[in-house]
Amino acid sequence: MNDYTSFAELYDLFYADFADDLGLYAGFAERTGGSILELGSGTGRVALALADEGHTVVGLELSAAMRTVAQQKADRAQLADRVEFVLGDMRRFNLDRHFGLIIVPLNTFLHNLTLDDQLATLNRCQKHLQPGGLLVLDCFNPDPAHADDDRRLLVQRSVVDRETGQTVLLLLSRATEWSQQLQEITYLIDRPDQHGTVQRATLQASFRFIFRNEMSLLLKLGGFDLKEVYGSYELEPFESGSDKLIVVATPA
Ligand SMILES: C[S@@+](CC[C@H](N)C(=O)[O-])C[C@H]1O[C@@H](n2cnc3c(N)ncnc32)[C@H](O)[C@@H]1O
């Protein structure tokens, strides 16, 4: 579960140009100064953008294949002196250093499927933050309306593959177990080659979603003070209809 290896070579087809959240992290990086740790850094989308702006960044990633793609991009962009990608699990890493800012973009914190996993990750964050440092978690705001779409196969994104000129589809199907606050998402990438033969890659990912007040309790239990709550990457107030639950916390 949550092994992104099958998507390592495909992830950037859909997400390399996704930049909606980059301004948010650049803003927090300016606020905190010091080096930045990204948990679940994937193919380096966020870490590389921050390094490109002059910040020193470490990206921690569970999948060796995703990490390799990120490292290759860092080398190509000549950013390897400012960004380092390390293999590790957000629940049990020890880097022996402290950061001014720890970020967990794009719902990655929700890959913690049990309370023990959530608290273990918060504990690791606390151990790696400088005094006064900030933790920023970007989670989705659970929306019961999505239950209507459960188990339907939906087109999430489509892009034209520069190599073949063919359209590549990212499809997904959600299955939500509200009583457990668990959502299983099956992602499919259908990529035709130049002859039209489709290669299909599959990824199963699980998310344990978190409600706003549960997040306050969780952070408190994990030794953090919740400082700010936002509902969008533009830092709009958190409201019932917000897509996002973005929280900013400091060690208590
Ligand atoms: C949705 S992707 C986000 C990638 C990147 N942060 C971005 O914004 O483009 C989630 C990433 O978290 C990684 N991941 C999942 N569970 C993890 C864990 N326990 N520890 C570290 N990384 C994990 C996955 O391998 C994947 O690369």
Short mmCIF file of C-alpha atoms and ligand atoms in Angstrom, two decimals:
data_model
loop_
_atom_site.label_atom_id
_atom_site.label_comp_id
_atom_site.label_asym_id
_atom_site.label_seq_id
_atom_site.Cartn_x
_atom_site.Cartn_y
_atom_site.Cartn_z
CA MET A 1 0.00 0.00 0.00
CA ASN A 2 1.15 3.53 -0.76
CA ASP A 3 4.08 2.23 -2.76
CA TYR A 4 4.41 4.74 -5.59
CA THR A 5 7.13 2.74 -7.37
CA SER A 6 4.91 1.78 -10.34
CA PHE A 7 4.28 5.49 -10.98
CA ALA A 8 7.86 6.75 -10.61
CA GLU A 9 8.48 7.14 -14.34
CA LEU A 10 4.94 8.43 -14.99
CA TYR A 11 4.21 10.78 -12.07
CA ASP A 12 5.82 13.80 -13.72
CA LEU A 13 3.68 13.41 -16.86
CA PHE A 14 0.80 14.66 -14.73
CA TYR A 15 2.32 16.54 -11.82
CA ALA A 16 5.59 18.12 -12.97
CA ASP A 17 3.70 21.28 -13.93
CA PHE A 18 1.41 21.34 -10.90
CA ALA A 19 2.42 24.57 -9.18
CA ASP A 20 -0.69 25.62 -7.22
CA ASP A 21 0.98 24.98 -3.84
CA LEU A 22 4.48 26.28 -4.57
CA GLY A 23 3.75 29.90 -3.57
CA LEU A 24 2.48 28.69 -0.21
CA TYR A 25 5.72 26.82 0.58
CA ALA A 26 7.88 29.67 -0.74
CA GLY A 27 6.03 32.00 1.66
CA PHE A 28 6.60 29.74 4.67
CA ALA A 29 10.24 29.26 3.69
CA GLU A 30 10.72 33.03 3.71
CA ARG A 31 9.06 33.22 7.14
CA THR A 32 11.19 30.56 8.81
CA GLY A 33 14.56 30.86 7.11
CA GLY A 34 16.91 27.91 7.68
CA SER A 35 16.77 24.59 5.95
CA ILE A 36 13.61 22.77 4.95
CA LEU A 37 12.57 19.12 5.26
CA GLU A 38 9.89 17.74 2.93
CA LEU A 39 8.30 14.42 3.89
CA GLY A 40 7.18 12.26 0.96
CA SER A 41 9.19 14.29 -1.55
CA GLY A 42 8.29 12.03 -4.48
CA THR A 43 9.95 13.09 -7.73
CA GLY A 44 11.09 16.36 -6.16
CA ARG A 45 8.42 18.73 -7.47
CA VAL A 46 8.31 20.92 -4.34
CA ALA A 47 11.83 20.37 -3.00
CA LEU A 48 13.43 21.31 -6.33
CA ALA A 49 11.31 24.46 -6.66
CA LEU A 50 12.40 25.57 -3.17
CA ALA A 51 16.05 24.73 -3.89
CA ASP A 52 15.79 26.69 -7.12
CA GLU A 53 14.82 29.73 -5.05
CA GLY A 54 18.00 29.34 -2.99
CA HIS A 55 16.75 27.30 -0.03
CA THR A 56 18.55 24.28 1.37
CA VAL A 57 16.18 21.32 1.27
CA VAL A 58 16.13 17.67 2.28
CA GLY A 59 13.46 15.44 0.74
CA LEU A 60 12.61 12.22 2.54
CA GLU A 61 10.94 9.56 0.39
CA LEU A 62 9.78 5.98 0.93
CA SER A 63 10.04 4.76 -2.68
CA ALA A 64 13.57 4.27 -4.02
CA ALA A 65 12.29 4.64 -7.58
CA MET A 66 10.63 8.00 -6.85
CA ARG A 67 13.79 9.17 -5.03
CA THR A 68 15.94 8.22 -8.02
CA VAL A 69 13.83 10.34 -10.38
CA ALA A 70 14.11 13.29 -7.97
CA GLN A 71 17.88 12.89 -7.65
CA GLN A 72 18.32 12.73 -11.44
CA LYS A 73 16.32 15.96 -11.79
CA ALA A 74 18.46 17.64 -9.10
CA ASP A 75 21.63 16.61 -10.93
CA ARG A 76 20.31 17.83 -14.30
CA ALA A 77 19.26 21.18 -12.80
CA GLN A 78 22.62 21.49 -11.00
CA LEU A 79 20.83 21.85 -7.69
CA ALA A 80 22.48 18.88 -5.98
CA ASP A 81 24.47 21.19 -3.69
CA ARG A 82 21.24 22.61 -2.20
CA VAL A 83 18.87 19.64 -2.26
CA GLU A 84 19.38 16.13 -0.99
CA PHE A 85 16.94 13.24 -1.42
CA VAL A 86 17.10 10.53 1.22
CA LEU A 87 15.27 7.24 1.48
CA GLY A 88 13.18 6.91 4.59
CA ASP A 89 9.81 6.45 6.21
CA MET A 90 8.15 9.52 7.74
CA ARG A 91 7.15 7.42 10.76
CA ARG A 92 10.65 6.35 11.72
CA PHE A 93 13.44 8.49 10.28
CA ASN A 94 16.36 10.04 12.09
CA LEU A 95 18.46 12.58 10.20
CA ASP A 96 20.35 13.93 13.21
CA ARG A 97 19.69 17.54 12.26
CA HIS A 98 17.12 20.26 12.76
CA PHE A 99 15.04 22.25 10.28
CA GLY A 100 13.28 25.60 10.38
CA LEU A 101 10.39 24.25 8.34
CA ILE A 102 8.94 20.78 7.77
CA ILE A 103 6.36 20.40 5.02
CA VAL A 104 4.15 17.45 4.10
CA PRO A 105 2.50 18.34 0.75
CA LEU A 106 -0.37 16.84 -1.26
CA ASN A 107 -2.14 14.68 1.34
CA THR A 108 0.96 12.65 2.15
CA PHE A 109 0.35 12.92 5.92
CA LEU A 110 -2.94 11.05 5.26
CA HIS A 111 -0.91 7.98 4.23
CA ASN A 112 -0.56 7.45 7.99
CA LEU A 113 -3.36 4.93 8.39
CA THR A 114 -3.42 4.48 12.17
CA LEU A 115 -3.26 6.79 15.17
CA ASP A 116 0.10 5.22 16.04
CA ASP A 117 1.45 6.07 12.58
CA GLN A 118 0.11 9.65 12.78
CA LEU A 119 1.70 10.16 16.19
CA ALA A 120 4.96 8.50 15.16
CA THR A 121 5.25 10.93 12.22
CA LEU A 122 4.47 13.92 14.46
CA ASN A 123 7.06 12.69 16.94
CA ARG A 124 9.71 12.53 14.18
CA CYS A 125 8.72 16.05 13.06
CA GLN A 126 9.05 17.37 16.58
CA LYS A 127 12.51 15.82 16.95
CA HIS A 128 13.67 17.42 13.68
CA LEU A 129 12.31 20.98 14.13
CA GLN A 130 14.33 23.87 15.48
CA PRO A 131 12.74 25.75 18.40
CA GLY A 132 10.05 27.97 16.88
CA GLY A 133 10.16 26.01 13.63
CA LEU A 134 6.99 25.39 11.63
CA LEU A 135 5.25 22.22 10.54
CA VAL A 136 2.89 22.60 7.54
CA LEU A 137 0.50 19.77 6.64
CA ASP A 138 -1.54 19.93 3.43
CA CYS A 139 -4.52 17.57 3.69
CA PHE A 140 -7.83 17.37 1.85
CA ASN A 141 -10.96 18.44 3.69
CA PRO A 142 -13.13 15.31 3.83
CA ASP A 143 -16.19 15.94 1.66
CA PRO A 144 -19.21 13.62 2.04
CA ALA A 145 -20.34 14.70 -1.44
CA HIS A 146 -17.46 12.68 -2.87
CA ALA A 147 -19.21 9.53 -1.62
CA ASP A 148 -21.61 9.92 -4.56
CA ASP A 149 -18.70 9.22 -6.89
CA ASP A 150 -17.51 6.19 -4.94
CA ARG A 151 -16.38 3.29 -7.11
CA ARG A 152 -16.94 5.22 -10.35
CA LEU A 153 -13.98 5.34 -12.67
CA LEU A 154 -13.21 9.02 -13.19
CA VAL A 155 -10.78 10.85 -15.43
CA GLN A 156 -8.53 12.85 -13.09
CA ARG A 157 -6.19 14.33 -15.68
CA SER A 158 -5.23 13.91 -19.31
CA VAL A 159 -2.06 15.09 -21.00
CA VAL A 160 -0.45 14.76 -24.39
CA ASP A 161 2.70 12.65 -24.19
CA ARG A 162 5.52 14.64 -25.78
CA GLU A 163 7.32 11.40 -26.74
CA THR A 164 4.47 9.85 -28.72
CA GLY A 165 1.94 12.64 -29.35
CA GLN A 166 -0.69 10.33 -27.80
CA THR A 167 -3.07 11.27 -24.97
CA VAL A 168 -2.23 9.73 -21.60
CA LEU A 169 -5.02 9.38 -19.04
CA LEU A 170 -4.84 9.38 -15.26
CA LEU A 171 -8.00 7.64 -14.02
CA LEU A 172 -9.09 7.04 -10.47
CA SER A 173 -11.70 5.20 -8.50
CA ARG A 174 -12.38 5.92 -4.83
CA ALA A 175 -13.80 3.59 -2.19
CA THR A 176 -14.59 5.33 1.06
CA GLU A 177 -15.16 3.63 4.40
CA TRP A 178 -16.61 6.53 6.39
CA SER A 179 -16.81 4.56 9.64
CA GLN A 180 -13.02 4.10 9.54
CA GLN A 181 -12.25 7.45 7.86
CA LEU A 182 -10.38 5.48 5.24
CA GLN A 183 -10.33 6.10 1.52
CA GLU A 184 -8.77 3.64 -0.88
CA ILE A 185 -7.96 5.13 -4.25
CA THR A 186 -7.06 3.04 -7.27
CA TYR A 187 -5.15 5.10 -9.82
CA LEU A 188 -4.65 3.89 -13.38
CA ILE A 189 -2.39 5.46 -15.95
CA ASP A 190 -3.22 4.47 -19.51
CA ARG A 191 -0.35 5.38 -21.79
CA PRO A 192 -0.54 4.45 -25.49
CA ASP A 193 2.72 3.97 -27.37
CA GLN A 194 3.16 5.40 -30.88
CA HIS A 195 1.26 2.39 -32.34
CA GLY A 196 -1.70 2.95 -30.00
CA THR A 197 -0.98 -0.06 -27.78
CA VAL A 198 -1.89 0.93 -24.23
CA GLN A 199 0.43 0.24 -21.30
CA ARG A 200 -1.48 0.40 -18.03
CA ALA A 201 0.18 1.18 -14.68
CA THR A 202 -1.77 0.77 -11.45
CA LEU A 203 -1.32 2.27 -8.00
CA GLN A 204 -3.41 1.57 -4.91
CA ALA A 205 -3.15 4.26 -2.29
CA SER A 206 -4.89 4.55 1.08
CA PHE A 207 -5.68 7.72 2.96
CA ARG A 208 -6.98 8.10 6.48
CA PHE A 209 -8.72 11.43 6.39
CA ILE A 210 -8.78 13.85 9.30
CA PHE A 211 -11.46 16.35 10.31
CA ARG A 212 -10.57 19.86 11.45
CA ASN A 213 -11.11 19.45 15.19
CA GLU A 214 -9.59 15.99 15.15
CA MET A 215 -6.51 17.62 13.64
CA SER A 216 -6.32 20.02 16.63
CA LEU A 217 -6.47 17.10 19.05
CA LEU A 218 -4.00 15.05 17.07
CA LEU A 219 -1.46 17.87 16.98
CA LYS A 220 -1.90 18.49 20.71
CA LEU A 221 -1.41 14.79 21.45
CA GLY A 222 1.66 14.83 19.21
CA GLY A 223 3.21 17.73 21.13
CA PHE A 224 2.34 20.59 18.76
CA ASP A 225 0.42 23.85 19.07
CA LEU A 226 -1.90 24.51 16.15
CA LYS A 227 -1.22 28.08 15.03
CA GLU A 228 -3.02 28.57 11.72
CA VAL A 229 -5.68 26.76 9.67
CA TYR A 230 -6.34 27.53 6.00
CA GLY A 231 -8.80 26.27 3.41
CA SER A 232 -6.79 26.83 0.24
CA TYR A 233 -3.29 27.30 -1.14
CA GLU A 234 -4.11 31.01 -1.32
CA LEU A 235 -4.44 30.96 2.49
CA GLU A 236 -8.17 31.60 2.50
CA PRO A 237 -9.96 30.93 5.80
CA PHE A 238 -10.96 27.33 6.45
CA GLU A 239 -14.73 26.89 5.88
CA SER A 240 -17.18 23.99 5.50
CA GLY A 241 -16.82 23.95 1.73
CA SER A 242 -13.03 24.31 1.67
CA ASP A 243 -11.21 21.79 -0.52
CA LYS A 244 -8.18 21.86 1.71
CA LEU A 245 -7.32 21.55 5.37
CA ILE A 246 -3.91 23.18 5.62
CA VAL A 247 -2.49 23.46 9.13
CA VAL A 248 0.54 25.23 10.53
CA ALA A 249 1.87 24.10 13.90
CA THR A 250 4.84 24.66 16.20
CA PRO A 251 6.32 22.33 18.82
CA ALA A 252 4.53 22.96 22.16
C1 LIG B 1 1.18 12.37 -3.38
S1 LIG B 1 2.88 12.00 -3.52
C2 LIG B 1 3.56 13.62 -3.23
C3 LIG B 1 4.91 13.80 -3.84
C4 LIG B 1 5.48 15.21 -3.72
N1 LIG B 1 5.54 15.66 -2.34
C5 LIG B 1 4.67 16.21 -4.53
O1 LIG B 1 4.05 17.07 -3.89
O2 LIG B 1 4.66 16.14 -5.76
C6 LIG B 1 3.18 11.17 -1.97
C7 LIG B 1 4.60 10.68 -1.79
O3 LIG B 1 4.76 10.24 -0.43
C8 LIG B 1 5.53 9.05 -0.42
N2 LIG B 1 5.23 8.31 0.83
C9 LIG B 1 4.16 7.53 1.11
N3 LIG B 1 4.25 7.02 2.35
C10 LIG B 1 5.44 7.49 2.86
C11 LIG B 1 6.10 7.31 4.10
N4 LIG B 1 5.58 6.52 5.08
N5 LIG B 1 7.28 7.93 4.30
C12 LIG B 1 7.83 8.71 3.32
N6 LIG B 1 7.24 8.90 2.11
C13 LIG B 1 6.06 8.31 1.90
C14 LIG B 1 5.10 8.32 -1.68
O4 LIG B 1 6.07 7.36 -2.08
C15 LIG B 1 4.97 9.49 -2.66
O5 LIG B 1 6.17 9.75 -3.33
#
